[in-house]
């Protein structure tokens, strides 16, 4: 919502483009069958189109709106998402505009009780978190979509019907330029929380709704405070409710505040009440200068998801598949990982390189990630909006003890988004090899990054297909070299990253590990071998070379028959 | 874990009663919850803590 007298797109800082409906070939009777149609050009649909484009796959991308999101909505982009944006060639404007951060503070009745410090190891390329309004996120993704040449973007094009067959899907599209039918091999439903695709297919999300309601207000003010997450429990400016404050680019600040139990939603959303509440909260943080109201909305936490993110040839990604509480900033980030996960698999299948079976791993992997998010988010949601007297009392006891004691302070930790570990996936067949390692990243997890002598980062060198990180004395030995050759035959995109252990003389192409840091990060010794998937998650790791297991893992990830 | 000698336990009982009174009816629930968290943390054993909760809850919960 926006202040009286303003239209839904009258922003203080963002200029909304208007995208016309195009006259598409289908309106002239063309009946092309497309490999992929993506319904919904929110952040997740656009990202999916770019992941596919990275592999040369064309897609049609539909959205019923004529511009970007009307309000800020998601604003925190986590480190793993930055890696996804980097790989689809879109990260630069994000880095230029977004505000990176890693610290936070929690207060109880005005006193600081917890200092959040998100880990930022020296080898990491990106900060743990970046704040950027969702309109910019969409604009930058859209710029990349427009530049890539493989995405047929159709604004003002609404899906009105869907019919699933055994070997294809057909869609009815309505647009101001005319109505038409589209045929596709695969459909990605990225049509958001109220997903019409989901409804039309008669599918329902299951899970919980939480009681607590939050108002989300974006304001503009000159306010001197670093980019940190601030959480206020029992502040005098919003008695009985929690407050969160985040900084965004363009002097925009996000103020989230919890409504008191039994408070009327309708009244809370009236402009005068928003102004009074935000004013009191700002008074609390010592801001006495003027401020302007940009946009507001109301929010309550849900943990809802589909039982299966796949329905034949239709795949659900982003909010269409799952709705997660915003505490811990997972809505957007979780969806970006869906798009990345599905994108490389679908591309391999459409290129005829992988068996369709590869697609079976999408739902268990990403639904597993959602359930993990639920487990964490349920904890933080219960802390942010205690549902009953018991939870409220326990929280008050813990928070009040936190003023003088260290031990309960961790309960106020917002448990920010962590990338999920695909350790139980069918594509991670040898997790038991983890037991051989004393340290380093587990099978299925997202690997640590390392700064290289040339100023670049280890993960910059990873390829579009499988990537091997192998540790050797100077250069790969005969056995290692033979395995690398076989992996290269299996995967035309395969990239090998030999790391020459500390003290050995690296041959051309090997990455010198001068101070031993890379080996330490990966818990490696000579012959240690990590196999990374196209989304950089670790498909498997072996302390010493076990060629059969490595080849089998590679075949599984490539969707090839295993012997 | 050893149980408290009965004299000490009686002293614990008395201190608790007096603490509840000094908190007053408005704040007694908060006091008791804080006490439980402090004791639970000092105990350092979740199984023992949970079993203590069960013992305390017996005959109290509907
Ligand atoms: C008020 C609010 C605050 C939020 N705050 C946060 C936050 O702080 N942090 C966070 O991580 N997440 C937050 N979220 C969630 C975040 O915005 C979503 O997770 C994210 O937008 C999901 O992206 P998406 O692409 O899956 O869906 P959406 O962004 O919803 O995009 C779906 C797109 O599909 C289009 N569409 C729908 N139906 C059709 C149809 N029939 N035909 C064609 N197109 C269609 C829509 O026009 C829309 O563009 C918030 C959400 C809300 C509502």
XYZ file of C-alpha atoms and ligand atoms in Angstrom:
678
model
C 0.000 0.000 0.000
C 1.073 3.571 -0.583
C 0.189 6.908 1.040
C -3.029 8.673 0.092
C -2.889 10.328 -3.302
C -0.239 7.980 -4.667
C -0.749 5.267 -7.250
C 0.477 1.707 -6.624
C 3.684 2.421 -8.565
C 4.400 5.963 -7.296
C 7.643 5.199 -5.570
C 9.910 7.732 -3.883
C 12.972 6.232 -5.530
C 12.154 3.582 -8.121
C 11.012 4.281 -11.622
C 8.719 1.507 -12.832
C 9.065 0.684 -16.515
C 5.952 -0.272 -18.457
C 6.273 -3.347 -20.644
C 3.814 -3.660 -23.525
C 2.195 -6.893 -24.649
C 3.915 -8.147 -27.790
C 2.358 -9.526 -30.918
C 3.671 -13.089 -30.774
C 3.871 -15.597 -33.673
C 1.179 -17.810 -32.089
C -1.357 -15.070 -32.804
C -0.646 -15.578 -36.508
C -1.218 -19.292 -36.297
C 2.313 -20.453 -35.625
C 2.337 -23.669 -33.583
C 5.895 -24.116 -32.408
C 6.532 -26.434 -29.544
C 8.885 -24.880 -27.007
C 11.287 -26.866 -24.859
C 10.438 -24.800 -21.747
C 7.724 -22.335 -20.823
C 8.147 -20.530 -17.511
C 5.014 -19.090 -15.927
C 5.799 -16.056 -13.776
C 8.608 -13.531 -14.241
C 9.228 -12.847 -10.576
C 12.799 -13.233 -9.350
C 12.616 -17.017 -9.460
C 11.153 -17.402 -12.948
C 13.677 -14.950 -14.373
C 16.546 -16.737 -12.646
C 15.365 -20.083 -14.008
C 15.320 -18.674 -17.554
C 18.881 -17.432 -17.085
C 20.159 -20.733 -15.689
C 18.707 -22.482 -18.759
C 20.164 -19.828 -21.066
C 23.583 -20.456 -19.585
C 23.315 -23.923 -21.101
C 21.986 -22.605 -24.393
C 18.360 -23.609 -23.681
C 15.673 -21.247 -24.984
C 12.580 -20.528 -22.953
C 9.379 -18.534 -23.101
C 8.837 -16.467 -19.953
C 5.306 -15.237 -19.219
C 4.028 -12.705 -16.732
C 0.567 -11.290 -16.406
C 1.770 -7.958 -15.023
C 3.214 -5.124 -17.094
C 6.044 -4.271 -14.710
C 7.973 -5.362 -11.617
C 6.676 -5.924 -8.126
C 4.827 -2.995 -6.629
C 6.681 -3.031 -3.321
C 10.008 -3.941 -1.851
C 9.137 -7.377 -0.358
C 12.273 -9.593 -0.219
C 15.407 -7.662 0.506
C 18.161 -9.940 1.863
C 20.251 -11.817 -0.682
C 22.482 -14.447 0.935
C 25.997 -15.468 -0.114
C 25.013 -18.697 -1.919
C 22.503 -16.686 -3.953
C 25.294 -14.316 -4.992
C 27.131 -17.335 -6.409
C 24.023 -18.255 -8.393
C 23.724 -14.684 -9.685
C 27.381 -14.729 -10.607
C 27.054 -17.915 -12.618
C 24.101 -16.561 -14.588
C 26.090 -13.419 -15.351
C 23.915 -11.038 -13.342
C 25.875 -10.353 -10.161
C 27.624 -7.101 -11.144
C 24.723 -4.645 -10.686
C 23.850 -6.399 -7.417
C 27.343 -5.761 -6.096
C 27.249 -2.159 -7.275
C 23.919 -1.347 -5.666
C 23.273 -3.694 -2.744
C 24.414 -3.052 0.824
C 26.526 -5.929 2.108
C 26.452 -6.783 5.783
C 27.339 -9.365 8.409
C 26.419 -7.953 11.801
C 23.261 -7.544 13.789
C 22.056 -6.559 17.232
C 19.137 -7.679 19.354
C 17.738 -5.502 22.101
C 15.416 -6.248 24.993
C 13.602 -3.289 26.528
C 16.125 -0.962 24.936
C 19.275 -2.792 26.038
C 21.481 -4.769 23.671
C 21.471 -8.474 24.563
C 22.880 -10.166 21.468
C 25.464 -9.353 18.851
C 24.939 -11.268 15.641
C 28.112 -11.900 13.697
C 27.768 -13.984 10.585
C 30.965 -15.846 9.729
C 33.019 -14.325 6.955
C 36.107 -16.481 6.365
C 38.920 -14.670 4.511
C 38.600 -16.923 1.454
C 34.994 -15.985 0.767
C 34.309 -13.784 -2.234
C 30.920 -12.503 -1.063
C 29.668 -11.193 2.238
C 27.120 -13.352 4.074
C 24.243 -10.991 3.174
C 23.294 -8.131 0.855
C 20.262 -5.879 1.159
C 18.511 -4.828 -2.027
C 14.880 -3.996 -2.703
C 13.014 -6.638 -4.676
C 12.249 -4.181 -7.517
C 15.977 -3.796 -8.137
C 16.481 -7.553 -7.885
C 13.841 -7.969 -10.570
C 15.166 -5.102 -12.677
C 18.714 -6.477 -12.717
C 17.519 -9.978 -13.537
C 15.316 -8.548 -16.254
C 18.259 -6.639 -17.747
C 20.128 -9.941 -17.934
C 17.084 -11.659 -19.460
C 16.788 -8.912 -22.084
C 20.486 -9.140 -22.907
C 20.809 -12.903 -23.180
C 18.942 -13.490 -26.448
C 17.550 -16.891 -25.478
C 14.538 -15.818 -23.438
C 11.289 -14.930 -25.170
C 9.904 -12.565 -22.503
C 6.186 -11.932 -22.765
C 4.683 -9.357 -20.394
C 0.927 -8.948 -19.918
C 0.526 -12.596 -20.800
C -1.564 -14.536 -18.361
C -1.812 -18.263 -18.099
C -5.519 -19.093 -18.028
C -5.495 -22.825 -18.591
C -3.119 -25.773 -18.474
C -3.419 -29.302 -19.771
C -0.812 -31.944 -19.007
C -0.177 -34.778 -21.421
C 2.300 -37.633 -21.240
C 4.675 -36.023 -23.648
C 3.927 -32.351 -23.391
C 1.966 -29.575 -21.740
C -0.316 -27.105 -23.411
C -1.154 -23.716 -22.005
C -3.810 -21.135 -22.726
C -2.513 -17.604 -22.664
C -4.536 -14.407 -22.550
C -2.959 -11.083 -23.485
C -4.177 -7.684 -24.693
C -2.705 -8.579 -28.095
C -4.925 -11.678 -28.233
C -5.385 -15.120 -26.722
C -3.453 -18.132 -27.894
C -2.199 -21.595 -27.079
C 1.381 -22.548 -26.254
C 2.864 -26.028 -26.324
C 5.859 -27.004 -24.268
C 7.925 -30.034 -23.374
C 8.248 -28.757 -19.826
C 6.582 -26.045 -17.779
C 8.120 -24.309 -14.792
C 5.499 -22.874 -12.470
C 7.136 -19.784 -10.970
C 3.824 -18.033 -10.512
C 4.201 -17.182 -6.845
C 2.485 -17.951 -3.560
C -1.018 -18.047 -5.031
C 0.161 -20.076 -8.051
C -2.692 -20.376 -10.556
C -0.861 -23.365 -12.080
C -1.011 -25.122 -8.733
C -4.697 -24.345 -8.345
C -5.568 -25.404 -11.872
C -3.819 -28.725 -11.382
C -5.763 -29.236 -8.156
C -2.639 -29.370 -6.006
C -2.528 -28.038 -2.461
C 0.256 -26.969 -0.171
C 0.314 -28.415 3.322
C 1.687 -27.107 6.554
C 1.137 -24.518 9.233
C -0.028 -20.944 9.496
C 1.277 -18.860 12.371
C -0.815 -16.347 14.239
C 1.519 -13.396 14.670
C 1.073 -10.562 12.179
C 3.765 -8.146 11.101
C 3.430 -4.830 9.351
C 6.215 -4.254 6.842
C 6.864 -0.588 6.130
C 9.509 0.984 3.914
C 10.422 4.559 4.736
C 12.989 7.059 3.504
C 15.132 8.878 6.038
C 18.613 10.196 6.655
C 19.607 7.925 9.462
C 23.148 7.310 10.489
C 23.500 3.634 11.309
C 25.507 0.909 9.567
C 23.858 -1.848 7.527
C 23.019 -4.307 10.280
C 19.966 -6.274 11.264
C 18.402 -4.791 14.374
C 15.766 -6.693 16.354
C 13.947 -5.031 19.250
C 12.077 -7.174 21.734
C 9.581 -5.323 23.915
C 10.603 -1.861 22.699
C 8.808 1.093 24.228
C 7.885 2.286 20.716
C 5.822 -0.864 20.034
C 4.744 -2.315 23.381
C 3.919 -6.009 23.235
C 5.439 -6.517 19.790
C 8.818 -7.161 18.205
C 10.430 -4.722 15.760
C 12.996 -5.370 13.023
C 14.936 -2.683 11.186
C 16.993 -3.128 8.024
C 18.797 -0.623 5.849
C 18.318 -0.648 2.079
C 19.907 1.342 -0.733
C 18.574 4.844 -1.556
C 18.181 5.790 2.118
C 15.260 3.421 2.384
C 14.756 1.598 5.678
C 12.576 -1.427 6.300
C 10.680 -1.309 9.569
C 8.847 -4.537 10.446
C 6.699 -4.493 13.536
C 4.589 -7.123 15.152
C 0.953 -6.364 15.890
C -0.298 -6.933 19.395
C -2.467 -9.947 19.986
C -6.050 -9.284 18.982
C -5.170 -6.032 17.215
C -7.333 -5.323 14.192
C -5.498 -5.822 10.926
C -7.707 -3.339 9.141
C -7.023 -0.575 11.638
C -3.308 -1.372 11.715
C -3.069 -0.846 7.956
C -4.595 2.652 7.990
C -2.031 5.228 6.947
C -2.431 7.366 10.059
C -1.811 4.330 12.274
C 1.220 3.278 10.253
C 2.630 6.796 10.613
C 2.011 6.863 14.363
C 3.557 3.454 15.007
C 6.584 3.988 12.772
C 7.052 7.427 14.338
C 7.103 5.939 17.834
C 9.589 3.261 16.752
C 11.851 5.866 15.160
C 11.662 7.927 18.341
C 12.888 4.843 20.157
C 15.993 4.555 17.993
C 16.712 8.248 18.358
C 15.638 9.407 14.919
C 14.040 12.800 15.317
C 14.537 14.188 11.803
C 11.774 13.984 9.175
C 11.032 10.775 7.301
C 8.791 9.793 4.406
C 6.525 6.816 4.020
C 7.152 4.779 0.859
C 5.144 1.539 1.004
C 3.637 -0.860 3.529
C 2.087 -4.291 3.697
C 1.083 -6.942 6.206
C 2.590 -10.351 6.671
C 2.055 -13.497 8.718
C 4.359 -16.502 8.832
C 3.492 -19.743 7.072
C 5.325 -22.993 6.567
C 3.533 -24.490 3.593
C 4.776 -26.637 0.731
C 3.695 -29.110 -1.898
C 4.222 -32.814 -1.257
C 5.977 -33.096 -4.588
C 7.513 -30.191 -6.515
C 7.029 -32.106 -9.713
C 3.762 -32.931 -11.404
C 4.642 -34.862 -14.545
C 6.170 -32.298 -16.870
C 5.376 -29.370 -14.597
C 7.928 -28.271 -12.013
C 7.137 -25.880 -9.195
C 9.848 -23.420 -8.205
C 9.945 -20.566 -5.689
C 6.860 -19.455 -3.783
C 4.659 -21.581 -6.050
C 6.209 -24.638 -4.367
C 6.693 -23.371 -0.832
C 5.916 -20.492 1.449
C 8.418 -19.986 4.230
C 8.522 -17.442 7.058
C 10.576 -14.345 6.248
C 12.502 -14.495 9.522
C 15.849 -15.822 8.422
C 15.371 -14.397 4.903
C 14.657 -17.613 3.121
C 11.766 -16.830 0.771
C 13.774 -15.452 -2.059
C 17.020 -17.292 -1.378
C 15.365 -20.678 -1.169
C 13.617 -20.032 -4.484
C 16.817 -19.021 -6.251
C 18.328 -22.348 -5.227
C 15.286 -24.136 -6.727
C 15.841 -22.397 -10.059
C 19.536 -23.240 -10.020
C 18.962 -26.863 -9.013
C 16.356 -27.547 -11.662
C 18.030 -25.485 -14.378
C 21.163 -27.533 -14.949
C 19.290 -30.816 -14.735
C 16.602 -29.798 -17.192
C 19.211 -28.382 -19.574
C 21.074 -31.701 -19.565
C 17.860 -33.588 -20.305
C 16.826 -31.191 -23.077
C 20.251 -31.477 -24.684
C 19.678 -35.214 -24.805
C 22.737 -35.735 -22.623
C 20.918 -36.952 -19.525
C 18.158 -39.437 -18.932
C 14.864 -37.940 -17.749
C 15.489 -39.765 -14.461
C 17.872 -36.996 -13.462
C 14.827 -34.770 -12.954
C 13.571 -37.088 -10.212
C 16.216 -35.691 -7.893
C 14.824 -32.133 -8.060
C 11.863 -32.531 -5.731
C 13.553 -34.559 -2.971
C 16.559 -32.236 -2.948
C 14.669 -28.974 -2.911
C 11.779 -30.169 -0.769
C 14.366 -31.448 1.691
C 15.838 -27.956 1.712
C 12.393 -26.489 2.382
C 11.747 -28.846 5.291
C 15.111 -27.883 6.739
C 14.149 -24.220 6.369
C 10.869 -24.991 8.126
C 12.673 -26.577 11.068
C 14.859 -23.507 11.536
C 12.238 -20.977 10.627
C 9.697 -22.522 12.982
C 12.164 -21.956 15.814
C 12.824 -18.354 14.876
C 9.145 -17.691 14.180
C 8.194 -18.976 17.627
C 10.750 -16.636 19.085
C 9.682 -13.661 16.954
C 5.944 -14.301 17.459
C 5.451 -16.516 20.523
C 2.166 -18.323 19.820
C 0.917 -19.028 23.353
C 1.335 -17.882 26.930
C 3.914 -20.612 27.522
C 6.090 -19.473 24.617
C 5.673 -15.832 25.628
C 6.641 -16.503 29.217
C 9.642 -18.634 28.249
C 10.787 -15.894 25.883
C 10.386 -13.166 28.462
C 12.315 -15.249 30.978
C 15.108 -15.905 28.492
C 15.290 -12.308 27.247
C 15.234 -10.786 30.713
C 17.984 -13.155 31.863
C 19.979 -12.185 28.771
C 20.431 -8.678 30.128
C 22.930 -9.948 32.699
C 23.826 -13.454 31.559
C 25.443 -14.902 28.491
C 23.795 -18.328 28.335
C 20.306 -17.471 26.978
C 21.521 -14.921 24.421
C 21.891 -17.398 21.569
C 18.111 -17.894 21.597
C 17.798 -14.435 20.040
C 19.916 -15.560 17.069
C 17.855 -15.096 13.908
C 19.302 -18.300 12.350
C 19.904 -16.757 8.971
C 19.718 -18.823 5.845
C 22.351 -21.517 5.427
C 22.726 -23.435 2.181
C 21.220 -26.887 2.430
C 23.295 -30.054 2.321
C 22.102 -32.659 -0.202
C 23.580 -35.516 1.775
C 20.580 -37.818 1.385
C 20.099 -37.204 -2.307
C 20.204 -39.951 -4.928
C 22.969 -37.853 -6.505
C 25.112 -38.177 -3.380
C 25.732 -41.931 -3.296
C 28.850 -42.014 -1.116
C 28.201 -39.842 1.937
C 29.886 -42.543 4.040
C 33.213 -41.376 2.615
C 32.855 -38.314 4.838
C 33.891 -40.467 7.783
C 37.439 -40.591 6.377
C 37.829 -36.849 6.726
C 38.674 -34.995 9.912
C 37.393 -31.711 8.449
C 36.305 -29.941 5.310
C 32.863 -29.658 3.714
C 30.580 -32.705 3.825
C 29.179 -34.482 0.784
C 26.146 -32.612 -0.497
C 27.173 -29.275 0.986
C 28.231 -26.049 -0.677
C 32.035 -25.847 -0.616
C 34.100 -23.124 1.047
C 35.822 -20.648 -1.225
C 39.537 -19.756 -1.191
C 41.465 -16.754 -2.391
C 44.132 -17.731 -4.914
C 47.584 -16.228 -5.407
C 46.393 -14.437 -8.571
C 43.669 -12.607 -6.618
C 40.862 -14.754 -8.032
C 38.866 -17.274 -6.058
C 38.853 -21.046 -6.245
C 35.167 -21.301 -7.163
C 35.664 -18.787 -10.019
C 37.464 -21.618 -11.773
C 34.593 -24.098 -11.539
C 32.928 -25.008 -14.829
C 29.349 -25.230 -16.084
C 29.400 -29.001 -15.806
C 31.099 -31.223 -13.267
C 34.211 -29.848 -11.599
C 36.906 -31.843 -9.848
C 39.078 -30.349 -7.139
C 41.953 -32.746 -6.625
C 44.979 -32.402 -4.428
C 48.327 -33.542 -5.740
C 52.087 -33.182 -5.441
C 52.831 -30.658 -8.166
C 50.651 -32.265 -10.826
C 48.129 -35.114 -11.083
C 49.694 -38.594 -10.880
C 49.054 -41.236 -13.555
C 46.039 -42.697 -11.838
C 44.530 -39.242 -11.272
C 45.236 -38.209 -14.856
C 43.547 -41.347 -16.205
C 40.442 -40.645 -14.127
C 40.328 -37.010 -15.246
C 40.488 -38.147 -18.864
C 37.542 -40.477 -18.332
C 35.533 -37.740 -16.627
C 36.306 -35.473 -19.581
C 34.898 -38.120 -21.923
C 31.721 -38.396 -19.861
C 31.103 -34.665 -19.550
C 32.054 -32.227 -22.288
C 31.865 -29.376 -19.781
C 34.105 -31.081 -17.239
C 36.719 -28.895 -15.556
C 39.583 -30.250 -13.452
C 41.144 -28.032 -10.803
C 44.355 -29.682 -9.605
C 45.651 -28.096 -6.419
C 49.400 -28.483 -5.885
C 49.913 -29.136 -2.191
C 52.062 -26.838 -0.116
C 55.746 -27.545 -0.656
C 55.311 -29.174 -4.063
C 56.241 -27.444 -7.319
C 53.026 -26.798 -9.278
C 53.098 -27.653 -12.967
C 51.319 -25.493 -15.510
C 47.581 -25.384 -14.845
C 47.820 -26.521 -11.240
C 46.696 -24.116 -8.521
C 49.508 -23.499 -6.023
C 48.443 -23.850 -2.411
C 51.331 -21.786 -1.119
C 50.227 -21.473 2.485
C 48.347 -24.782 2.665
C 45.049 -22.971 3.178
C 43.096 -24.781 0.442
C 44.130 -28.208 1.742
C 43.200 -27.113 5.245
C 39.766 -25.853 4.141
C 39.073 -29.136 2.373
C 40.676 -31.420 4.961
C 42.824 -32.733 2.100
C 45.959 -34.845 1.737
C 47.690 -36.033 -1.473
C 45.111 -37.706 -3.819
C 42.072 -36.240 -2.065
C 39.344 -35.738 -4.640
C 36.185 -33.587 -4.557
C 33.582 -33.832 -7.290
C 31.337 -30.770 -7.625
C 28.018 -30.652 -9.449
C 27.101 -27.834 -11.829
C 25.438 -26.001 -8.905
C 28.769 -26.404 -7.068
C 27.350 -28.647 -4.357
C 29.703 -31.493 -3.503
C 28.534 -34.711 -5.175
C 31.148 -36.690 -3.312
C 34.596 -36.559 -1.760
C 37.259 -39.165 -1.390
C 40.286 -38.943 0.853
C 42.134 -41.205 -1.572
C 41.171 -41.913 -5.148
C 38.415 -44.520 -5.646
C 37.926 -44.333 -9.412
C 34.833 -46.581 -9.604
C 32.913 -44.610 -7.021
C 33.877 -41.268 -8.539
C 32.829 -42.376 -12.021
C 29.554 -43.753 -10.732
C 28.827 -40.471 -8.939
C 29.625 -38.519 -12.089
C 27.283 -40.698 -14.160
C 24.468 -40.201 -11.662
C 24.897 -36.416 -11.734
C 24.997 -36.451 -15.514
C 21.879 -38.600 -15.712
C 23.697 -41.477 -17.431
C 22.970 -45.115 -16.908
C 25.176 -46.553 -14.217
C 26.652 -49.950 -14.820
C 23.759 -36.799 40.639
C 23.220 -36.761 44.363
C 20.054 -35.481 45.974
C 20.220 -32.668 48.488
C 20.510 -33.538 52.184
C 17.102 -33.017 53.780
C 18.149 -29.953 55.795
C 19.404 -28.230 52.682
C 16.317 -29.259 50.806
C 14.171 -27.668 53.474
C 16.194 -24.471 53.096
C 15.646 -24.636 49.330
C 11.912 -24.986 49.919
C 11.883 -21.957 52.195
C 13.914 -19.788 49.859
C 11.613 -20.672 46.990
C 8.495 -19.748 48.972
C 9.999 -16.427 49.962
C 11.172 -15.685 46.418
C 7.650 -16.300 45.067
C 6.246 -13.909 47.626
C 8.782 -11.231 46.889
C 8.073 -11.483 43.160
C 4.366 -10.980 43.804
C 1.421 -12.582 41.988
C 1.983 -10.569 38.799
C 5.580 -11.674 38.373
C 5.659 -15.103 40.017
C 5.288 -16.981 36.743
C 8.189 -15.026 35.265
C 10.304 -15.694 38.337
C 9.632 -19.431 38.218
C 10.328 -19.629 34.502
C 13.590 -17.766 34.926
C 14.507 -20.061 37.783
C 13.816 -23.113 35.666
C 15.975 -21.802 32.827
C 18.852 -20.992 35.168
C 18.657 -24.415 36.847
C 18.271 -26.180 33.523
C 21.346 -24.489 32.173
C 23.387 -25.277 35.293
C 22.191 -28.878 35.234
C 23.659 -29.342 31.775
C 21.613 -32.461 31.037
C 18.555 -32.251 28.828
C 17.276 -35.738 29.712
C 17.311 -34.973 33.445
C 15.717 -31.579 32.818
C 12.917 -33.105 30.751
C 12.259 -35.759 33.326
C 12.108 -33.065 36.023
C 9.511 -31.242 33.900
C 7.494 -34.463 33.638
C 7.640 -34.958 37.400
C 6.526 -31.378 38.019
C 3.761 -31.602 35.443
C 2.260 -34.812 36.840
C -1.152 -34.099 38.279
C -0.911 -30.430 37.242
C -1.653 -30.582 33.519
C -5.209 -31.385 32.442
C 4.976 -8.428 1.879
C 6.042 -9.431 1.584
C 7.304 -9.291 2.172
C 8.303 -10.202 1.920
N 9.519 -10.036 2.522
C 10.494 -10.921 2.268
C 11.787 -10.781 2.857
O 12.045 -9.834 3.598
N 12.741 -11.710 2.582
C 12.482 -12.777 1.725
O 13.373 -13.590 1.474
N 11.292 -12.928 1.158
C 10.296 -12.039 1.404
N 9.092 -12.186 0.805
C 8.925 -13.313 -0.099
C 9.507 -13.019 -1.462
O 8.995 -11.825 -1.959
C 9.150 -14.180 -2.347
O 9.727 -15.340 -1.798
C 9.650 -14.012 -3.763
O 9.061 -12.929 -4.394
C 9.307 -15.278 -4.529
O 9.568 -15.091 -5.880
P 8.762 -15.889 -6.962
O 9.413 -15.501 -8.238
O 8.678 -17.319 -6.583
O 7.263 -15.349 -6.861
P 6.686 -13.883 -7.133
O 7.680 -12.847 -6.848
O 5.398 -13.835 -6.436
O 6.441 -13.870 -8.701
C 5.399 -14.584 -9.301
C 5.101 -13.940 -10.646
O 4.159 -14.748 -11.324
C 3.254 -13.911 -11.993
N 2.012 -14.661 -12.208
C 1.151 -15.131 -11.275
N 0.138 -15.764 -11.861
C 0.343 -15.723 -13.194
C -0.383 -16.212 -14.325
N -1.525 -16.859 -14.211
N 0.145 -15.994 -15.554
C 1.314 -15.295 -15.707
N 2.016 -14.820 -14.663
C 1.546 -15.019 -13.416
C 3.095 -12.725 -11.082
O 2.638 -11.588 -11.801
C 4.495 -12.557 -10.526
O 5.269 -11.647 -11.273
C 8.067 -11.291 1.052
C 6.819 -11.438 0.454
C 5.813 -10.525 0.705
C 4.467 -10.702 0.044
